[in-house]
Amino acid sequence: MSTVESAGVVDTVGRAQATPDEPQPFAELGLREDEYQRIRDVLGRRPTQAELAMYSIMWSEHCSYKSSRVHFSQFAEKSPKTDRLLAGIGQNAGVVRVSDDLAVSFKVESHNHPSFVEPHQGAATGIGGIVRDILAMGARPVAVMDPLRFGEASHPDTARVLPGVVAGISQYGNSLGLPNIGGEVVFDPCYQGNPLVNALCVGVLPVSRLQNMAASGVGNVVVLLGAKTGRDGIGGVSVLASATFGDDAGAARPSVQVGDPFIEKLLIESCLEMYDAGLITGIQDLGGAGLTCALSETAAAAGLGMRVALERVPLREASMLPHEILASESQERMLLIVEPSKLDEVLAVARKWGVLATAIGEVMPPAADTGPRLIVDWHGATVVDCPPGSLADDGPVYRRPMRPPADRDLVAVDRAETLPRPADAEELKATLLRMAGSPNLCDKTWVTEQYDRYVRGNTVLAQPEDAGVIRLSEESGLGIALSTDGNGRYAKLDPYAGAQLALAEAYRNVAVTGANPIAITNCLNFGSPEDPEVMWSFGEAVRGLADGSAALGIPVTGGNVSFYNQTGMVPIHPTPVVGVLGVLDDVSRRLSSGFANDGDRILLLGETRPELSGSEWAWQEHRHLGGTPPEVNLVAEQALASVLRRAAEVELFSGAHDLSDGGLAQALLESVLRHGVGARVRLPDGLDDFVWLFSESTARAIVTVPRGHEAAVRALCEENDVPWQPLGIVDSKMDGLDVDGLFSVSVEEMREAWQPTLPALFDRSATPAT
Amino acid sequence: MSPRIGVVTFPGSLDDVDAARAVRLAGATPVSLWHDDSALRGVNAVILPGGFSYGDYLRCGAIARFSAVMETVVDAARGGLPVLGICNGFQILCESHLLPGALTRNRELHFRNRDQALEIGNTGTAWTGAFTPGQRIVVPVKNGEGCFVADTATLDALEAENRVVARYVEGNPNGSQRDIAGICNEAGNVVGMMPHPEHAVERLTGPSTDGLGVFTSVLAHLGATTV
C-alpha cells in the first residue's frame, strides 16, 4: 500500500502537480522506466495514482499488444478482400455477413493464467468475457466452444486443473443457456504449469443491429450496466496475463475475477432488448482492464472527451479507492452510450430484467487547446485528466528481437519416419488400441457431457463431430459450422507450417460438414515475447496464418494473443489455435461422421504420404518429437472442400470424417464407434500398411457413399483433382472393424480401449443413493 | 382455435424458447408468461421450462416458488390446470409442494448431458396420453441436480399409486432413487420430469422426435384436434 492510500489522501491532479517528485511504484505495476517517463511527457506532470494504474494496465502486453502489433499489419495486407466482412480486427469481435439480412460475430480468446491459478473461476470468466465481446457487437450469443490444453493426463496437478476448468465452463456456459458445440481436449507435458483455456463464442445478429463502441454525440450519457464493482480481478491483465509465473502463483489468486452467470444472462437479455428498441448509441463490454479500458476505448473511438463522476459507480465495497474502481475487472458489466432522451427507457429495460444501470458520466467535446480529454472526478476532485487516445491507441510498440531456435536443424533431421514400427499385424492392432486409449485420442465424453449441447434447440451437430453446426433460421435452414484446431507439436517443429496446419485442419473440419468456410479467428498462445526464440516462432506463426488466409481466400476477422505462457524459463510449445467459420445454406444437408448404412462404400479422399514426424503415433508410442510436420497443401484442402460441399449439396455422401491426429486408424475406429456399426476394409497398395493407418498427411477425409452414387463421386473427385481410394464397405453384420489380411477388432475391444481413460483419471462420483 | 399453452420465463430460464417451439410443433399456440406477472393470460396449460431460475441461488427452484406467477400457477394446478415442469421446472414444482420429493446433486457430482432412454410409466396423465405403458423413448437429459430423492414411504406411495411417469433405463444418469425420471400428482394434471422432451421434437436437432408426444398428449387431453 502506498503512502498516499494509507494516509487516506486521494491523489488528485492538483496534488500530482504540487508533488512532482513523489516516488511512484511504476515498476511494481509492470511499467518500464522509459514507459513511465513517456506517461509524464504525455501528461506534462507526474500521473496521479489513478492515472498510473490506468496507464499500467492499458500499456500492458495484454491490452496494448505492444510486442505483437508490428506483426499484425500482415493480416490487413494479405487478407483477401470480401464484402462479407462488416467488422474486423480492432473491434470487440469480427462480424461477417452470412445472408442478405443476417450476420455472425465470432471470436476466440484465452483465459490461461487465471485458469491455472483458480481453475473453476478462471475458466468460467473466460466464457463470460468472450460472450460479452460478442454481445457488444449487437449479436445474440448462440454457442460456445472450448479448446483446452492441459499437462500430462496422469500428473496430480492435472487432476486439480482439468476438473475445475471443465466445471467452470459447464457452470457458466450452461447457466447462460449457450450450447457448447465443440472444442479440443489435448494433453502435453509442456502445458503442465501453464494450461491453455481458450474460449470461443459465436453470435447472430440482423445486419441492421450491428453496434459499435464509439462514444459519439457530445452530451450523450455514459451508463454502467450490470454487476456492482468489487475488488476482484484488479491487475488481471497486468499481473496475470502479462507476466510469467514464478513459484508463487497462488499469491495471484485475488487477481482472478469471480463470475456470476445469472447476472450475465440478464445482461444479455437486457442489452438485446435495448438494441432492438434502438436505445443504444455505443456499447463496450468491461473485460480486461475494466472501466479504464471501456472509458478510454469508447472515447478514443469517437475522438471525443468524456467526464465521469466515479463516486456514482455502484460498489460492492464502499471503501474502494478511485484507482481500484478504475482497474477492477469485476465481471458482468457493460458500458453504454445513450442519448439523454432515451435514458429513461434504458433504465426501464434494466429494471425489468433486474439489472443495475447507473448514469456515471457524459460525452464531452474536445478541449480547444488540448483536444479530447478523459476526466474522472471523485467526489468533486479530479483524479484523472488525460487524452483517451494516449491510453487506448498510443501505447508502446516494440519490435522485439527474434532468433530461430539454436537446435532447429538438429530437430529437423531427427525424423519420426525412422523410428521402429509395429512388426506385424498383431502389433498393428495392439498399436491401434493403445493409441485409441491414449489421453489425446480417447473418448472425451467425460468432459463434453458436462456441457449442455441442446439448449436453444438449434444444435445440428456438436462434439464428437468434426465441427459444430448451428441452425440460424428455422424457415430457410441457413446455418453455420465452426471448428477450432491447433497442434502445438507441429508448431514446435515449424511454427509457420504449424499455424497453417491448424488453419487447414479447422478449414477441413468445417468442410466435412458440407459447409463453405468463410472466415478465420485465432488465439495465439506463446511463451515470453522477451525470449527471442519465442518471438521468432510468434512472427513465423503470424506470417503462416496471414499467408494461409490469403491462399484460402478467407479473411482473419480478429483474435487474441496470449504471451508469457511458460514456467520459469521454459515456454509452452507455440500453440496457435485457429477457428474457422463456415456457412451452410441448408443445414438439413449437413454431413455427419460415422458408419450408419449397410452397404455404403467407404472412400479415402486425398493423398497419403509417409508423414509421421510430430504425429500422435510418434508421441504416444515413442515420446518422440522431431523432424518436419506434414506437408501443408492449401490447394488440396480447397479441392477437398469443394468436393465435400458439392457432394453434400446433391446428397452424394451419407457421411464424412476428417483425418487428423492418429490418422486413418483413429478415423476408422471413431466411425465404427459413432453408431456401433461395423465395416470391412482393405488397405490400398503402394504404401506400407502402417503408413496407411498412422500417417497424418493432410487434406484427407473418409466418406461413405450409398450404392449407386459411386460413379458420380468418382467424376466429382476427378473434376476437382482430388485423389481417392476405395477402402471398403459398411457392414452391420461385422462386429467392429475387419482390416482384410491383417486383423479384426470388435466393437467391445474398441470401447474397452477408448472409453475408460478419462473417467479412470478424473471421476469422483459420490456413493450412489439407495 | 388451437389451445394456448403458457411458457413461463423466470430470470435465468433457458429452455423457454425450446418449450415454445415444441408447443408450436405440436400444433398449439405458445404464450409467454412472465415471472413477475400473476396473469395467466387465459392459457389452457402451463409449462415451467428448464434453466436456472433466479440463478438457482439458495436451492434450485427455491426462489421461483415465491414468484408472482407461481402463486397463480399453484392455485390453478390445484384446480386441475395441466402443468408440466421440465428440469428446473420439476425442481420448482417440488419446491412448491405440487409434487413430492426433491432433486439433489447428481451422484457424479457434476452436470451431465446425454441422450437418455426412458420407460414410460403412467400414461393416464395430462402429459403422457400419447404414449403406451412400458414404451421406451430417447430424449436428452441434462442437469447437475437431477437426483430424485424422497423418503421410503413416499417412494412406495408413488409406485403404488402409479404416479411414476418415466424411469431411466439402460443406465441411471444421476443416481435418482428407483430410477425415477418423472412423477405426477394424484390427479395426474401436474407432471414433473428431469429429462427434456422439448429437445427431442425434430430429427435435425434432437436424438429422436419422441419428446413431441408429451406436447401432443396435452392437446389430446384438452380435447383439441392435434396435427
PDB file of C-alpha atoms in Angstrom, chain B residues 17-185:
ATOM      1  CA  VAL B  17     -37.590 -20.880 -26.385  1.00  0.00           C
ATOM      2  CA  ASP B  18     -37.325 -24.635 -26.833  1.00  0.00           C
ATOM      3  CA  ALA B  19     -40.549 -25.304 -24.929  1.00  0.00           C
ATOM      4  CA  ALA B  20     -42.368 -22.699 -27.022  1.00  0.00           C
ATOM      5  CA  ARG B  21     -41.062 -24.310 -30.215  1.00  0.00           C
ATOM      6  CA  ALA B  22     -42.222 -27.752 -29.065  1.00  0.00           C
ATOM      7  CA  VAL B  23     -45.674 -26.353 -28.293  1.00  0.00           C
ATOM      8  CA  ARG B  24     -45.817 -24.825 -31.763  1.00  0.00           C
ATOM      9  CA  LEU B  25     -44.657 -28.024 -33.482  1.00  0.00           C
ATOM     10  CA  ALA B  26     -47.317 -29.964 -31.575  1.00  0.00           C
ATOM     11  CA  GLY B  27     -49.962 -27.658 -33.005  1.00  0.00           C
ATOM     12  CA  ALA B  28     -50.723 -25.340 -30.108  1.00  0.00           C
ATOM     13  CA  THR B  29     -50.093 -21.644 -29.550  1.00  0.00           C
ATOM     14  CA  PRO B  30     -47.263 -20.801 -27.154  1.00  0.00           C
ATOM     15  CA  VAL B  31     -47.989 -17.863 -24.835  1.00  0.00           C
ATOM     16  CA  SER B  32     -45.182 -16.133 -22.940  1.00  0.00           C
ATOM     17  CA  LEU B  33     -45.781 -15.747 -19.224  1.00  0.00           C
ATOM     18  CA  TRP B  34     -43.555 -13.502 -17.114  1.00  0.00           C
ATOM     19  CA  HIS B  35     -42.368 -14.400 -13.624  1.00  0.00           C
ATOM     20  CA  ASP B  36     -43.349 -11.062 -12.157  1.00  0.00           C
ATOM     21  CA  ASP B  37     -46.877 -11.046 -13.545  1.00  0.00           C
ATOM     22  CA  SER B  38     -49.515 -13.229 -11.944  1.00  0.00           C
ATOM     23  CA  ALA B  39     -51.769 -13.122 -15.038  1.00  0.00           C
ATOM     24  CA  LEU B  40     -52.073 -16.460 -16.813  1.00  0.00           C
ATOM     25  CA  ARG B  41     -53.487 -14.774 -19.950  1.00  0.00           C
ATOM     26  CA  GLY B  42     -56.189 -17.351 -20.495  1.00  0.00           C
ATOM     27  CA  VAL B  43     -53.881 -20.276 -21.150  1.00  0.00           C
ATOM     28  CA  ASN B  44     -55.144 -23.862 -21.167  1.00  0.00           C
ATOM     29  CA  ALA B  45     -51.939 -25.328 -19.737  1.00  0.00           C
ATOM     30  CA  VAL B  46     -48.613 -24.123 -18.346  1.00  0.00           C
ATOM     31  CA  ILE B  47     -45.030 -25.262 -18.865  1.00  0.00           C
ATOM     32  CA  LEU B  48     -42.267 -24.370 -16.412  1.00  0.00           C
ATOM     33  CA  PRO B  49     -39.147 -24.711 -18.578  1.00  0.00           C
ATOM     34  CA  GLY B  50     -35.573 -25.677 -17.801  1.00  0.00           C
ATOM     35  CA  GLY B  51     -32.837 -23.299 -16.781  1.00  0.00           C
ATOM     36  CA  PHE B  52     -31.523 -21.736 -13.618  1.00  0.00           C
ATOM     37  CA  SER B  53     -34.361 -19.567 -12.304  1.00  0.00           C
ATOM     38  CA  TYR B  54     -33.045 -16.672 -10.213  1.00  0.00           C
ATOM     39  CA  GLY B  55     -29.605 -18.210 -10.634  1.00  0.00           C
ATOM     40  CA  ASP B  56     -30.757 -21.242  -8.620  1.00  0.00           C
ATOM     41  CA  TYR B  57     -29.398 -19.451  -5.602  1.00  0.00           C
ATOM     42  CA  LEU B  58     -30.271 -20.886  -2.209  1.00  0.00           C
ATOM     43  CA  ARG B  59     -31.621 -24.104  -3.789  1.00  0.00           C
ATOM     44  CA  CYS B  60     -32.833 -24.979  -7.282  1.00  0.00           C
ATOM     45  CA  GLY B  61     -36.364 -23.643  -7.650  1.00  0.00           C
ATOM     46  CA  ALA B  62     -36.484 -22.309  -4.090  1.00  0.00           C
ATOM     47  CA  ILE B  63     -36.831 -18.652  -5.080  1.00  0.00           C
ATOM     48  CA  ALA B  64     -39.016 -19.231  -8.159  1.00  0.00           C
ATOM     49  CA  ARG B  65     -41.586 -20.802  -5.917  1.00  0.00           C
ATOM     50  CA  PHE B  66     -42.279 -17.377  -4.411  1.00  0.00           C
ATOM     51  CA  SER B  67     -42.677 -15.535  -7.735  1.00  0.00           C
ATOM     52  CA  ALA B  68     -45.923 -13.798  -8.605  1.00  0.00           C
ATOM     53  CA  VAL B  69     -46.708 -16.171 -11.439  1.00  0.00           C
ATOM     54  CA  MET B  70     -46.251 -19.260  -9.280  1.00  0.00           C
ATOM     55  CA  GLU B  71     -48.903 -18.132  -6.822  1.00  0.00           C
ATOM     56  CA  THR B  72     -51.453 -18.275  -9.639  1.00  0.00           C
ATOM     57  CA  VAL B  73     -49.981 -21.424 -11.183  1.00  0.00           C
ATOM     58  CA  VAL B  74     -50.158 -23.305  -7.879  1.00  0.00           C
ATOM     59  CA  ASP B  75     -53.802 -22.337  -7.391  1.00  0.00           C
ATOM     60  CA  ALA B  76     -54.721 -23.196 -10.970  1.00  0.00           C
ATOM     61  CA  ALA B  77     -52.893 -26.530 -10.746  1.00  0.00           C
ATOM     62  CA  ARG B  78     -54.874 -27.436  -7.651  1.00  0.00           C
ATOM     63  CA  GLY B  79     -57.945 -26.617  -9.727  1.00  0.00           C
ATOM     64  CA  GLY B  80     -56.905 -29.046 -12.470  1.00  0.00           C
ATOM     65  CA  LEU B  81     -54.907 -26.898 -14.933  1.00  0.00           C
ATOM     66  CA  PRO B  82     -52.355 -29.098 -16.706  1.00  0.00           C
ATOM     67  CA  VAL B  83     -48.857 -28.064 -15.582  1.00  0.00           C
ATOM     68  CA  LEU B  84     -45.586 -29.566 -16.824  1.00  0.00           C
ATOM     69  CA  GLY B  85     -42.275 -28.850 -15.113  1.00  0.00           C
ATOM     70  CA  ILE B  86     -39.163 -29.785 -17.044  1.00  0.00           C
ATOM     71  CA  CYS B  87     -35.824 -29.977 -15.211  1.00  0.00           C
ATOM     72  CA  ASN B  88     -35.701 -26.659 -13.321  1.00  0.00           C
ATOM     73  CA  GLY B  89     -39.493 -26.646 -13.699  1.00  0.00           C
ATOM     74  CA  PHE B  90     -39.650 -30.028 -11.925  1.00  0.00           C
ATOM     75  CA  GLN B  91     -37.482 -28.586  -9.159  1.00  0.00           C
ATOM     76  CA  ILE B  92     -39.872 -25.623  -8.855  1.00  0.00           C
ATOM     77  CA  LEU B  93     -42.888 -27.969  -8.661  1.00  0.00           C
ATOM     78  CA  CYS B  94     -41.227 -29.889  -5.834  1.00  0.00           C
ATOM     79  CA  GLU B  95     -40.325 -26.660  -4.011  1.00  0.00           C
ATOM     80  CA  SER B  96     -43.947 -25.538  -4.470  1.00  0.00           C
ATOM     81  CA  HIS B  97     -45.159 -28.822  -2.944  1.00  0.00           C
ATOM     82  CA  LEU B  98     -47.249 -29.605  -6.003  1.00  0.00           C
ATOM     83  CA  LEU B  99     -45.090 -32.703  -6.275  1.00  0.00           C
ATOM     84  CA  PRO B 100     -43.360 -34.690  -3.507  1.00  0.00           C
ATOM     85  CA  GLY B 101     -39.640 -35.321  -3.120  1.00  0.00           C
ATOM     86  CA  ALA B 102     -36.620 -33.251  -4.043  1.00  0.00           C
ATOM     87  CA  LEU B 103     -33.922 -33.074  -6.698  1.00  0.00           C
ATOM     88  CA  THR B 104     -30.400 -33.205  -5.305  1.00  0.00           C
ATOM     89  CA  ARG B 105     -26.838 -33.143  -6.632  1.00  0.00           C
ATOM     90  CA  ASN B 106     -26.092 -35.804  -9.215  1.00  0.00           C
ATOM     91  CA  ARG B 107     -24.307 -38.886  -7.925  1.00  0.00           C
ATOM     92  CA  GLU B 108     -21.460 -37.981 -10.343  1.00  0.00           C
ATOM     93  CA  LEU B 109     -21.126 -34.587  -8.627  1.00  0.00           C
ATOM     94  CA  HIS B 110     -21.177 -32.796 -11.957  1.00  0.00           C
ATOM     95  CA  PHE B 111     -23.549 -31.713 -14.701  1.00  0.00           C
ATOM     96  CA  ARG B 112     -24.365 -34.457 -17.212  1.00  0.00           C
ATOM     97  CA  ASN B 113     -25.880 -34.085 -20.678  1.00  0.00           C
ATOM     98  CA  ARG B 114     -26.659 -37.285 -22.561  1.00  0.00           C
ATOM     99  CA  ASP B 115     -29.243 -38.953 -24.743  1.00  0.00           C
ATOM    100  CA  GLN B 116     -31.221 -40.983 -22.262  1.00  0.00           C
ATOM    101  CA  ALA B 117     -33.501 -43.999 -22.679  1.00  0.00           C
ATOM    102  CA  LEU B 118     -36.697 -43.782 -20.617  1.00  0.00           C
ATOM    103  CA  GLU B 119     -39.510 -46.187 -19.937  1.00  0.00           C
ATOM    104  CA  ILE B 120     -42.899 -44.524 -19.762  1.00  0.00           C
ATOM    105  CA  GLY B 121     -44.958 -45.469 -16.710  1.00  0.00           C
ATOM    106  CA  ASN B 122     -48.310 -43.816 -16.127  1.00  0.00           C
ATOM    107  CA  THR B 123     -49.987 -42.839 -19.422  1.00  0.00           C
ATOM    108  CA  GLY B 124     -53.111 -41.547 -17.725  1.00  0.00           C
ATOM    109  CA  THR B 125     -51.660 -38.070 -17.043  1.00  0.00           C
ATOM    110  CA  ALA B 126     -52.376 -34.878 -18.942  1.00  0.00           C
ATOM    111  CA  TRP B 127     -48.910 -35.031 -20.487  1.00  0.00           C
ATOM    112  CA  THR B 128     -48.349 -38.730 -21.320  1.00  0.00           C
ATOM    113  CA  GLY B 129     -51.541 -39.946 -23.007  1.00  0.00           C
ATOM    114  CA  ALA B 130     -49.867 -40.253 -26.406  1.00  0.00           C
ATOM    115  CA  PHE B 131     -47.567 -43.000 -25.119  1.00  0.00           C
ATOM    116  CA  THR B 132     -48.244 -46.613 -24.220  1.00  0.00           C
ATOM    117  CA  PRO B 133     -47.320 -48.023 -20.810  1.00  0.00           C
ATOM    118  CA  GLY B 134     -43.815 -49.506 -20.928  1.00  0.00           C
ATOM    119  CA  GLN B 135     -42.932 -47.635 -24.127  1.00  0.00           C
ATOM    120  CA  ARG B 136     -39.238 -46.831 -24.478  1.00  0.00           C
ATOM    121  CA  ILE B 137     -38.271 -43.389 -25.701  1.00  0.00           C
ATOM    122  CA  VAL B 138     -34.982 -41.500 -26.024  1.00  0.00           C
ATOM    123  CA  VAL B 139     -34.741 -37.857 -25.022  1.00  0.00           C
ATOM    124  CA  PRO B 140     -31.864 -35.700 -23.754  1.00  0.00           C
ATOM    125  CA  VAL B 141     -31.210 -35.385 -20.063  1.00  0.00           C
ATOM    126  CA  LYS B 142     -29.065 -32.511 -18.809  1.00  0.00           C
ATOM    127  CA  ASN B 143     -28.750 -31.456 -15.205  1.00  0.00           C
ATOM    128  CA  GLY B 144     -26.408 -31.020 -12.274  1.00  0.00           C
ATOM    129  CA  GLU B 145     -29.037 -31.572  -9.627  1.00  0.00           C
ATOM    130  CA  GLY B 146     -31.377 -34.179 -11.014  1.00  0.00           C
ATOM    131  CA  CYS B 147     -31.061 -36.935  -8.432  1.00  0.00           C
ATOM    132  CA  PHE B 148     -34.635 -37.577  -7.265  1.00  0.00           C
ATOM    133  CA  VAL B 149     -34.917 -38.408  -3.594  1.00  0.00           C
ATOM    134  CA  ALA B 150     -37.828 -38.953  -1.212  1.00  0.00           C
ATOM    135  CA  ASP B 151     -38.441 -40.968   1.909  1.00  0.00           C
ATOM    136  CA  THR B 152     -39.297 -44.638   1.517  1.00  0.00           C
ATOM    137  CA  ALA B 153     -42.981 -44.162   2.303  1.00  0.00           C
ATOM    138  CA  THR B 154     -43.298 -41.518  -0.407  1.00  0.00           C
ATOM    139  CA  LEU B 155     -41.450 -43.669  -2.941  1.00  0.00           C
ATOM    140  CA  ASP B 156     -43.648 -46.645  -2.095  1.00  0.00           C
ATOM    141  CA  ALA B 157     -46.770 -44.493  -2.416  1.00  0.00           C
ATOM    142  CA  LEU B 158     -45.666 -43.061  -5.771  1.00  0.00           C
ATOM    143  CA  GLU B 159     -45.210 -46.573  -7.098  1.00  0.00           C
ATOM    144  CA  ALA B 160     -48.377 -47.966  -5.523  1.00  0.00           C
ATOM    145  CA  GLU B 161     -50.464 -45.114  -6.945  1.00  0.00           C
ATOM    146  CA  ASN B 162     -48.854 -45.448 -10.389  1.00  0.00           C
ATOM    147  CA  ARG B 163     -47.519 -41.929 -10.190  1.00  0.00           C
ATOM    148  CA  VAL B 164     -44.130 -42.653 -11.738  1.00  0.00           C
ATOM    149  CA  VAL B 165     -44.412 -41.145 -15.206  1.00  0.00           C
ATOM    150  CA  ALA B 166     -40.993 -42.190 -16.526  1.00  0.00           C
ATOM    151  CA  ARG B 167     -37.979 -44.167 -15.351  1.00  0.00           C
ATOM    152  CA  TYR B 168     -34.392 -44.161 -16.539  1.00  0.00           C
ATOM    153  CA  VAL B 169     -33.445 -47.366 -18.324  1.00  0.00           C
ATOM    154  CA  GLU B 170     -30.119 -48.521 -19.796  1.00  0.00           C
ATOM    155  CA  GLY B 171     -28.321 -46.569 -17.078  1.00  0.00           C
ATOM    156  CA  ASN B 172     -29.346 -44.094 -14.403  1.00  0.00           C
ATOM    157  CA  PRO B 173     -27.682 -40.753 -15.279  1.00  0.00           C
ATOM    158  CA  ASN B 174     -27.763 -39.106 -11.854  1.00  0.00           C
ATOM    159  CA  GLY B 175     -28.426 -41.643  -9.106  1.00  0.00           C
ATOM    160  CA  SER B 176     -32.171 -40.956  -8.798  1.00  0.00           C
ATOM    161  CA  GLN B 177     -33.886 -43.310  -6.367  1.00  0.00           C
ATOM    162  CA  ARG B 178     -35.694 -46.192  -8.050  1.00  0.00           C
ATOM    163  CA  ASP B 179     -34.535 -44.734 -11.386  1.00  0.00           C
ATOM    164  CA  ILE B 180     -37.317 -42.171 -11.249  1.00  0.00           C
ATOM    165  CA  ALA B 181     -37.153 -39.614 -14.086  1.00  0.00           C
ATOM    166  CA  GLY B 182     -40.607 -38.090 -13.717  1.00  0.00           C
ATOM    167  CA  ILE B 183     -43.681 -38.169 -11.489  1.00  0.00           C
ATOM    168  CA  CYS B 184     -47.188 -36.734 -11.367  1.00  0.00           C
ATOM    169  CA  ASN B 185     -49.578 -35.505  -8.684  1.00  0.00           C
TER     170      ASN B 185
END
